[in-house]
């Protein structure tokens, strides 16, 4: 595909304020591999945001330096 073809259509964005992701997250929970893990992470995040005493610590797995962080 040529650049002109790729740029011929305007990119449409999702309005996150009107988009309800609950149905797709629920569907992900019944799928395999990373879809199921994404749904699980969503449920954990929901519980964390509801808990007033929750502390959030950022952990990165893998080599962040080989990924470009210097």
Coordinates of C-alpha atoms in Angstrom, one line a residue:
X1 CA 0.0 0.0 0.0
X2 CA 1.3 3.4 -0.9
X3 CA 1.6 6.4 1.3
X4 CA -1.0 8.3 -0.6
X5 CA -3.5 5.5 -0.1
X6 CA -2.8 5.3 3.6
X7 CA -3.2 9.1 4.0
X8 CA -6.4 9.3 1.9
X9 CA -8.7 8.5 4.8
X10 CA -9.1 10.5 7.9
X11 CA -8.3 8.6 11.2
X12 CA -11.3 8.4 13.5
X13 CA -10.8 8.5 17.2
X14 CA -12.9 7.0 20.0
X15 CA -14.6 9.5 22.2
X16 CA -13.6 8.0 25.5
X17 CA -16.3 9.9 27.5
X18 CA -19.1 8.3 25.5
X19 CA -17.4 4.9 24.9
X20 CA -18.4 2.1 27.3
X21 CA -15.6 -0.5 27.4
X22 CA -17.3 -2.8 29.9
X23 CA -18.8 -5.1 27.3
X24 CA -15.6 -5.7 25.5
X25 CA -13.6 -6.2 28.7
X26 CA -16.2 -8.8 29.8
X27 CA -15.7 -10.5 26.4
X28 CA -12.0 -10.4 26.8
X29 CA -12.3 -12.3 30.1
X30 CA -13.7 -15.3 28.2
X31 CA -10.9 -15.3 25.6
X32 CA -7.4 -16.7 25.7
X33 CA -3.9 -15.4 26.2
X34 CA -3.4 -11.7 26.6
X35 CA -7.1 -10.8 26.2
X36 CA -7.9 -12.6 29.4
X37 CA -4.9 -11.0 31.2
X38 CA -6.1 -7.5 30.0
X39 CA -9.6 -8.2 31.4
X40 CA -8.0 -9.3 34.7
X41 CA -5.8 -6.2 34.8
X42 CA -8.9 -4.1 34.3
X43 CA -10.7 -5.7 37.2
X44 CA -7.7 -5.2 39.4
X45 CA -7.4 -1.6 38.4
X46 CA -11.1 -1.1 39.2
X47 CA -10.7 -2.5 42.7
X48 CA -7.6 -0.4 43.2
X49 CA -9.4 2.8 42.3
X50 CA -12.3 2.0 44.6
X51 CA -10.0 1.3 47.6
X52 CA -9.2 4.6 49.4
X53 CA -6.2 3.1 51.2
X54 CA -4.6 1.5 48.1
X55 CA -1.0 2.4 47.3
X56 CA 0.0 2.1 43.6
X57 CA 3.6 1.2 42.8
X58 CA 4.8 1.2 39.2
X59 CA 6.7 -2.0 38.2
X60 CA 8.2 -2.6 34.8
X61 CA 9.1 -6.1 33.6
X62 CA 11.8 -6.7 31.1
X63 CA 14.8 -4.8 30.0
X64 CA 13.8 -1.2 29.8
X65 CA 17.2 -0.1 28.6
X66 CA 17.1 -2.4 25.5
X67 CA 13.7 -0.9 24.8
X68 CA 15.2 2.5 24.5
X69 CA 15.2 4.0 28.0
X70 CA 18.6 5.6 28.8

